Amino acid sequence: MPVPAIDAGVLERGGVRLAISGPLATITLDRPDVLNAQTPATWQALRHIGEQLDPDVRVVVVRGSGRAFSAGLDRRMFTGEPVDGEPGGLGALLSVPAAEADAKIASYQAAFTWLSDPARVTIAAVQGHAIGAGFQLALACDFRVLTEDAQFCMAETGLGLVPDLGGTLPLVRLVGYSRAAEMCVTSRRVPAAEALQIGLANSVVPADGLDAAVEALVAAVLKPVAGAVTETLGLIASAASGVSYQDQLALERAAQLRRLQSFAALSAQS
């Protein structure tokens, strides 16, 4: 069954706004009254955007409305109160067969994983708290620009849970096993200055400089030819996955030949 076209009403119900300007898409978590806490409706909206985003969009910026990026899961997910019209929150996963619960969590993960697709560059613009699911959403992006008051925290173990929205692999790739384990097990808060020092952040700016810093990064990302950026991101991702040196060399050769073939096709059309 085809996925319906993006509908603003669906996104608003999920507390998510989408704005597209040419090759740039800006996704805003828009529940500032609860510090952009996330629910299954948030993830449905994010997943839907990923499925339906126009291929001509080259850069996606993810940000939060108000004073926080995202404080993690909506508290109702832990209390058993109805969430998005469904009863039970996280506990409802125990009332269905294991395969169904697994599929449900996989659908939540899909809201995050499309952001790491090399088809486009993704940027997290982070102010204030990025906790739990908020931290994992920032980790799903290629780049992270932080304000000086930003804090990362993987809070799940403190709640008796585990990070399950795709954040553990990029965290280990960015900071290494020991640092990642310490952050996840202790649930301590990582301030922006430390995040920059250890490679979690690409840059840290004053709060009033976030928009300008993100705009400058978007402009820099859009300068190269789109196909070259996509191929390069794919190569970097394969290198980070631990392929052998010889396999990586082969991937580089294949990617370069595809770029040259693209140039040849353009010349033939002119």
Short mmCIF file of C-alpha atoms in Angstrom, two decimals:
data_model
loop_
_atom_site.label_atom_id
_atom_site.label_comp_id
_atom_site.label_asym_id
_atom_site.label_seq_id
_atom_site.Cartn_x
_atom_site.Cartn_y
_atom_site.Cartn_z
CA MET A 1 0.00 0.00 0.00
CA PRO A 2 1.52 3.38 -0.95
CA VAL A 3 2.36 5.78 1.85
CA PRO A 4 0.07 8.86 1.71
CA ALA A 5 1.62 12.21 0.91
CA ILE A 6 2.94 14.33 3.76
CA ASP A 7 0.04 16.05 5.49
CA ALA A 8 0.56 19.02 7.80
CA GLY A 9 -2.24 17.86 10.09
CA VAL A 10 -0.52 14.54 10.73
CA LEU A 11 2.71 16.35 11.57
CA GLU A 12 0.98 18.76 13.92
CA ARG A 13 -0.68 15.91 15.78
CA GLY A 14 2.75 14.43 16.29
CA GLY A 15 4.13 17.71 17.56
CA VAL A 16 6.40 17.98 14.51
CA ARG A 17 6.63 20.76 11.92
CA LEU A 18 8.22 20.44 8.50
CA ALA A 19 9.33 23.39 6.36
CA ILE A 20 10.94 22.95 2.95
CA SER A 21 12.86 25.69 1.14
CA GLY A 22 14.44 24.42 -2.07
CA PRO A 23 17.08 21.82 -1.15
CA LEU A 24 16.67 22.41 2.62
CA ALA A 25 14.14 20.74 4.89
CA THR A 26 13.79 21.89 8.50
CA ILE A 27 12.13 19.55 10.99
CA THR A 28 11.09 21.14 14.28
CA LEU A 29 9.95 19.24 17.35
CA ASP A 30 7.21 21.60 18.46
CA ARG A 31 6.04 20.73 21.97
CA PRO A 32 7.93 23.40 23.94
CA ASP A 33 5.58 23.16 26.92
CA VAL A 34 6.99 19.67 27.64
CA LEU A 35 10.51 20.40 26.36
CA ASN A 36 9.70 18.58 23.11
CA ALA A 37 9.20 15.25 24.84
CA GLN A 38 8.63 12.46 22.33
CA THR A 39 5.76 10.01 21.89
CA PRO A 40 4.92 7.34 19.29
CA ALA A 41 3.10 10.05 17.31
CA THR A 42 6.37 12.01 17.15
CA TRP A 43 8.11 8.96 15.72
CA GLN A 44 5.29 8.30 13.27
CA ALA A 45 5.59 11.85 11.97
CA LEU A 46 9.39 11.64 11.69
CA ARG A 47 9.21 8.27 9.93
CA HIS A 48 6.60 9.60 7.53
CA ILE A 49 8.81 12.56 6.65
CA GLY A 50 11.71 10.23 5.93
CA GLU A 51 9.58 8.05 3.69
CA GLN A 52 8.09 10.90 1.69
CA LEU A 53 10.77 13.60 1.58
CA ASP A 54 11.45 14.83 -1.95
CA PRO A 55 14.71 13.42 -3.40
CA ASP A 56 15.72 16.98 -4.33
CA VAL A 57 16.09 17.82 -0.62
CA ARG A 58 19.82 17.67 0.06
CA VAL A 59 20.02 18.88 3.65
CA VAL A 60 17.79 18.23 6.65
CA VAL A 61 18.04 20.31 9.83
CA VAL A 62 16.46 18.88 12.98
CA ARG A 63 15.78 21.25 15.86
CA GLY A 64 13.56 21.82 18.88
CA SER A 65 11.16 24.65 19.63
CA GLY A 66 11.70 26.67 22.79
CA ARG A 67 14.52 26.18 25.28
CA ALA A 68 15.30 22.48 24.70
CA PHE A 69 16.07 20.18 21.80
CA SER A 70 14.20 17.26 23.37
CA ALA A 71 13.94 16.08 26.97
CA GLY A 72 13.39 12.48 25.87
CA LEU A 73 10.25 10.39 26.28
CA ASP A 74 6.96 11.91 27.34
CA ARG A 75 6.46 11.01 31.02
CA ARG A 76 3.12 9.36 30.16
CA MET A 77 5.09 6.61 28.42
CA PHE A 78 6.11 5.42 31.92
CA THR A 79 2.88 5.96 33.88
CA GLY A 80 0.44 3.85 31.92
CA GLU A 81 -1.63 6.89 30.97
CA PRO A 82 -3.04 6.94 27.42
CA VAL A 83 -0.53 8.28 24.89
CA ASP A 84 -1.62 9.35 21.41
CA GLY A 85 -4.96 7.65 21.94
CA GLU A 86 -3.39 4.30 22.88
CA PRO A 87 -3.35 2.92 26.42
CA GLY A 88 -0.39 1.68 28.38
CA GLY A 89 2.69 3.53 27.12
CA LEU A 90 5.79 1.34 27.13
CA GLY A 91 4.01 -1.25 29.26
CA ALA A 92 1.65 -1.95 26.37
CA LEU A 93 4.54 -3.70 24.59
CA LEU A 94 4.23 -6.49 27.15
CA SER A 95 0.58 -7.14 26.30
CA VAL A 96 1.23 -8.23 22.70
CA PRO A 97 3.18 -11.16 21.22
CA ALA A 98 6.96 -10.75 21.16
CA ALA A 99 7.10 -10.51 17.37
CA GLU A 100 4.53 -7.72 17.38
CA ALA A 101 6.38 -5.85 20.13
CA ASP A 102 9.63 -6.21 18.18
CA ALA A 103 7.97 -4.84 15.04
CA LYS A 104 6.59 -1.91 17.02
CA ILE A 105 10.02 -0.96 18.35
CA ALA A 106 11.45 -1.35 14.83
CA SER A 107 8.86 1.16 13.60
CA TYR A 108 10.00 3.59 16.31
CA GLN A 109 13.63 3.11 15.27
CA ALA A 110 12.73 3.90 11.64
CA ALA A 111 11.91 7.45 12.73
CA PHE A 112 15.62 7.92 13.49
CA THR A 113 17.56 5.66 11.14
CA TRP A 114 16.60 7.41 7.89
CA LEU A 115 18.54 10.46 9.09
CA SER A 116 21.81 8.55 8.63
CA ASP A 117 21.07 7.67 4.99
CA PRO A 118 23.86 9.16 2.84
CA ALA A 119 21.23 10.37 0.36
CA ARG A 120 21.26 13.69 2.23
CA VAL A 121 23.21 15.54 4.91
CA THR A 122 21.48 15.85 8.28
CA ILE A 123 22.24 18.44 10.95
CA ALA A 124 21.02 18.53 14.55
CA ALA A 125 20.72 22.09 15.92
CA VAL A 126 20.79 21.46 19.67
CA GLN A 127 19.95 23.89 22.41
CA GLY A 128 19.29 23.04 26.06
CA HIS A 129 18.59 19.43 26.93
CA ALA A 130 18.98 16.49 24.54
CA ILE A 131 18.17 13.59 26.82
CA GLY A 132 17.50 9.94 26.06
CA ALA A 133 15.49 9.83 22.85
CA GLY A 134 16.53 13.45 22.28
CA PHE A 135 20.21 12.48 22.47
CA GLN A 136 19.59 9.55 20.12
CA LEU A 137 17.83 11.84 17.64
CA ALA A 138 20.88 14.13 17.60
CA LEU A 139 23.18 11.11 17.22
CA ALA A 140 21.20 9.97 14.16
CA CYS A 141 22.31 13.11 12.30
CA ASP A 142 25.60 13.58 10.46
CA PHE A 143 26.48 16.85 12.22
CA ARG A 144 25.64 18.37 15.59
CA VAL A 145 25.79 22.12 16.24
CA LEU A 146 25.32 22.92 19.95
CA THR A 147 24.64 26.04 21.96
CA GLU A 148 26.80 26.65 25.00
CA ASP A 149 24.00 25.58 27.35
CA ALA A 150 23.37 22.26 25.55
CA GLN A 151 23.64 19.00 27.47
CA PHE A 152 23.58 15.41 26.25
CA CYS A 153 22.41 12.55 28.46
CA MET A 154 21.65 8.89 27.76
CA ALA A 155 19.15 8.48 30.58
CA GLU A 156 17.67 5.07 29.76
CA THR A 157 19.66 2.86 32.15
CA GLY A 158 18.69 5.12 35.05
CA LEU A 159 15.08 4.25 34.22
CA GLY A 160 15.81 0.53 34.03
CA LEU A 161 15.72 0.56 30.22
CA VAL A 162 18.25 0.52 27.38
CA PRO A 163 18.84 2.97 24.50
CA ASP A 164 16.84 1.33 21.69
CA LEU A 165 16.36 4.06 19.08
CA GLY A 166 19.60 3.48 17.20
CA GLY A 167 21.87 5.64 19.35
CA THR A 168 24.40 3.14 20.67
CA LEU A 169 26.28 2.51 17.40
CA PRO A 170 26.88 6.15 16.41
CA LEU A 171 27.81 6.97 20.00
CA VAL A 172 30.52 4.29 20.05
CA ARG A 173 31.77 5.38 16.63
CA LEU A 174 32.04 8.98 17.78
CA VAL A 175 33.61 8.62 21.23
CA GLY A 176 34.82 5.01 21.52
CA TYR A 177 33.70 2.10 23.68
CA SER A 178 34.89 3.29 27.09
CA ARG A 179 33.39 6.77 26.91
CA ALA A 180 30.15 5.48 25.40
CA ALA A 181 29.81 2.82 28.10
CA GLU A 182 30.43 5.36 30.85
CA MET A 183 27.85 7.79 29.45
CA CYS A 184 25.19 5.13 29.04
CA VAL A 185 25.74 3.29 32.32
CA THR A 186 26.02 6.36 34.55
CA SER A 187 23.46 8.52 32.66
CA ARG A 188 25.57 11.57 33.46
CA ARG A 189 25.02 14.83 31.63
CA VAL A 190 27.66 15.82 29.08
CA PRO A 191 27.98 19.61 28.72
CA ALA A 192 28.55 21.25 25.36
CA ALA A 193 32.22 22.04 25.97
CA GLU A 194 33.00 18.39 26.70
CA ALA A 195 30.87 17.23 23.77
CA LEU A 196 33.02 19.35 21.48
CA GLN A 197 36.24 18.08 23.04
CA ILE A 198 35.39 14.39 22.62
CA GLY A 199 33.82 14.62 19.16
CA LEU A 200 30.11 14.57 19.94
CA ALA A 201 29.69 18.11 18.64
CA ASN A 202 31.00 19.68 15.44
CA SER A 203 30.76 23.16 16.90
CA VAL A 204 29.50 25.04 19.97
CA VAL A 205 28.11 28.56 19.65
CA PRO A 206 26.33 31.12 21.84
CA ALA A 207 22.57 30.64 22.05
CA ASP A 208 21.90 33.65 19.86
CA GLY A 209 24.33 32.35 17.23
CA LEU A 210 22.72 28.96 16.60
CA ASP A 211 20.65 29.98 13.59
CA ALA A 212 23.58 31.72 11.89
CA ALA A 213 25.92 28.78 12.55
CA VAL A 214 23.45 26.29 11.11
CA GLU A 215 22.79 28.51 8.09
CA ALA A 216 26.54 28.75 7.41
CA LEU A 217 26.93 24.97 7.68
CA VAL A 218 23.98 24.38 5.35
CA ALA A 219 25.49 26.75 2.80
CA ALA A 220 28.84 24.95 2.99
CA VAL A 221 27.18 21.55 2.59
CA LEU A 222 25.24 22.70 -0.47
CA LYS A 223 28.32 23.98 -2.32
CA PRO A 224 29.65 20.62 -3.60
CA VAL A 225 27.89 18.62 -6.32
CA ALA A 226 25.07 16.59 -4.76
CA GLY A 227 26.23 13.23 -6.12
CA ALA A 228 29.75 13.76 -4.81
CA VAL A 229 28.42 14.45 -1.31
CA THR A 230 26.20 11.36 -1.32
CA GLU A 231 28.99 9.09 -2.53
CA THR A 232 31.43 10.54 0.01
CA LEU A 233 29.01 10.07 2.90
CA GLY A 234 28.53 6.47 1.79
CA LEU A 235 32.30 5.91 1.80
CA ILE A 236 32.70 7.43 5.24
CA ALA A 237 29.85 5.27 6.56
CA SER A 238 31.42 2.12 5.15
CA ALA A 239 34.79 3.03 6.66
CA ALA A 240 33.15 3.60 10.05
CA SER A 241 31.49 0.18 9.84
CA GLY A 242 34.90 -1.49 9.94
CA VAL A 243 35.30 -2.86 6.41
CA SER A 244 38.78 -3.99 5.47
CA TYR A 245 41.21 -1.58 3.86
CA GLN A 246 41.10 -3.48 0.58
CA ASP A 247 37.30 -3.49 0.55
CA GLN A 248 37.27 0.24 1.26
CA LEU A 249 39.68 0.85 -1.63
CA ALA A 250 37.33 -1.11 -3.91
CA LEU A 251 34.36 0.95 -2.73
CA GLU A 252 36.30 4.15 -3.44
CA ARG A 253 37.15 2.99 -6.95
CA ALA A 254 33.53 2.09 -7.69
CA ALA A 255 32.25 5.42 -6.33
CA GLN A 256 34.76 7.39 -8.39
CA LEU A 257 33.81 5.55 -11.55
CA ARG A 258 30.14 6.35 -10.91
CA ARG A 259 31.04 10.04 -10.56
CA LEU A 260 33.04 9.99 -13.82
CA GLN A 261 30.19 8.22 -15.58
CA SER A 262 27.83 10.93 -14.31
CA PHE A 263 30.08 13.63 -15.77
CA ALA A 264 30.21 11.77 -19.09
CA ALA A 265 26.41 11.50 -19.20
CA LEU A 266 26.04 15.24 -18.57
CA SER A 267 28.56 16.04 -21.33
CA ALA A 268 26.67 13.83 -23.77
CA GLN A 269 23.44 15.71 -23.04
CA SER A 270 24.98 19.18 -23.62
#
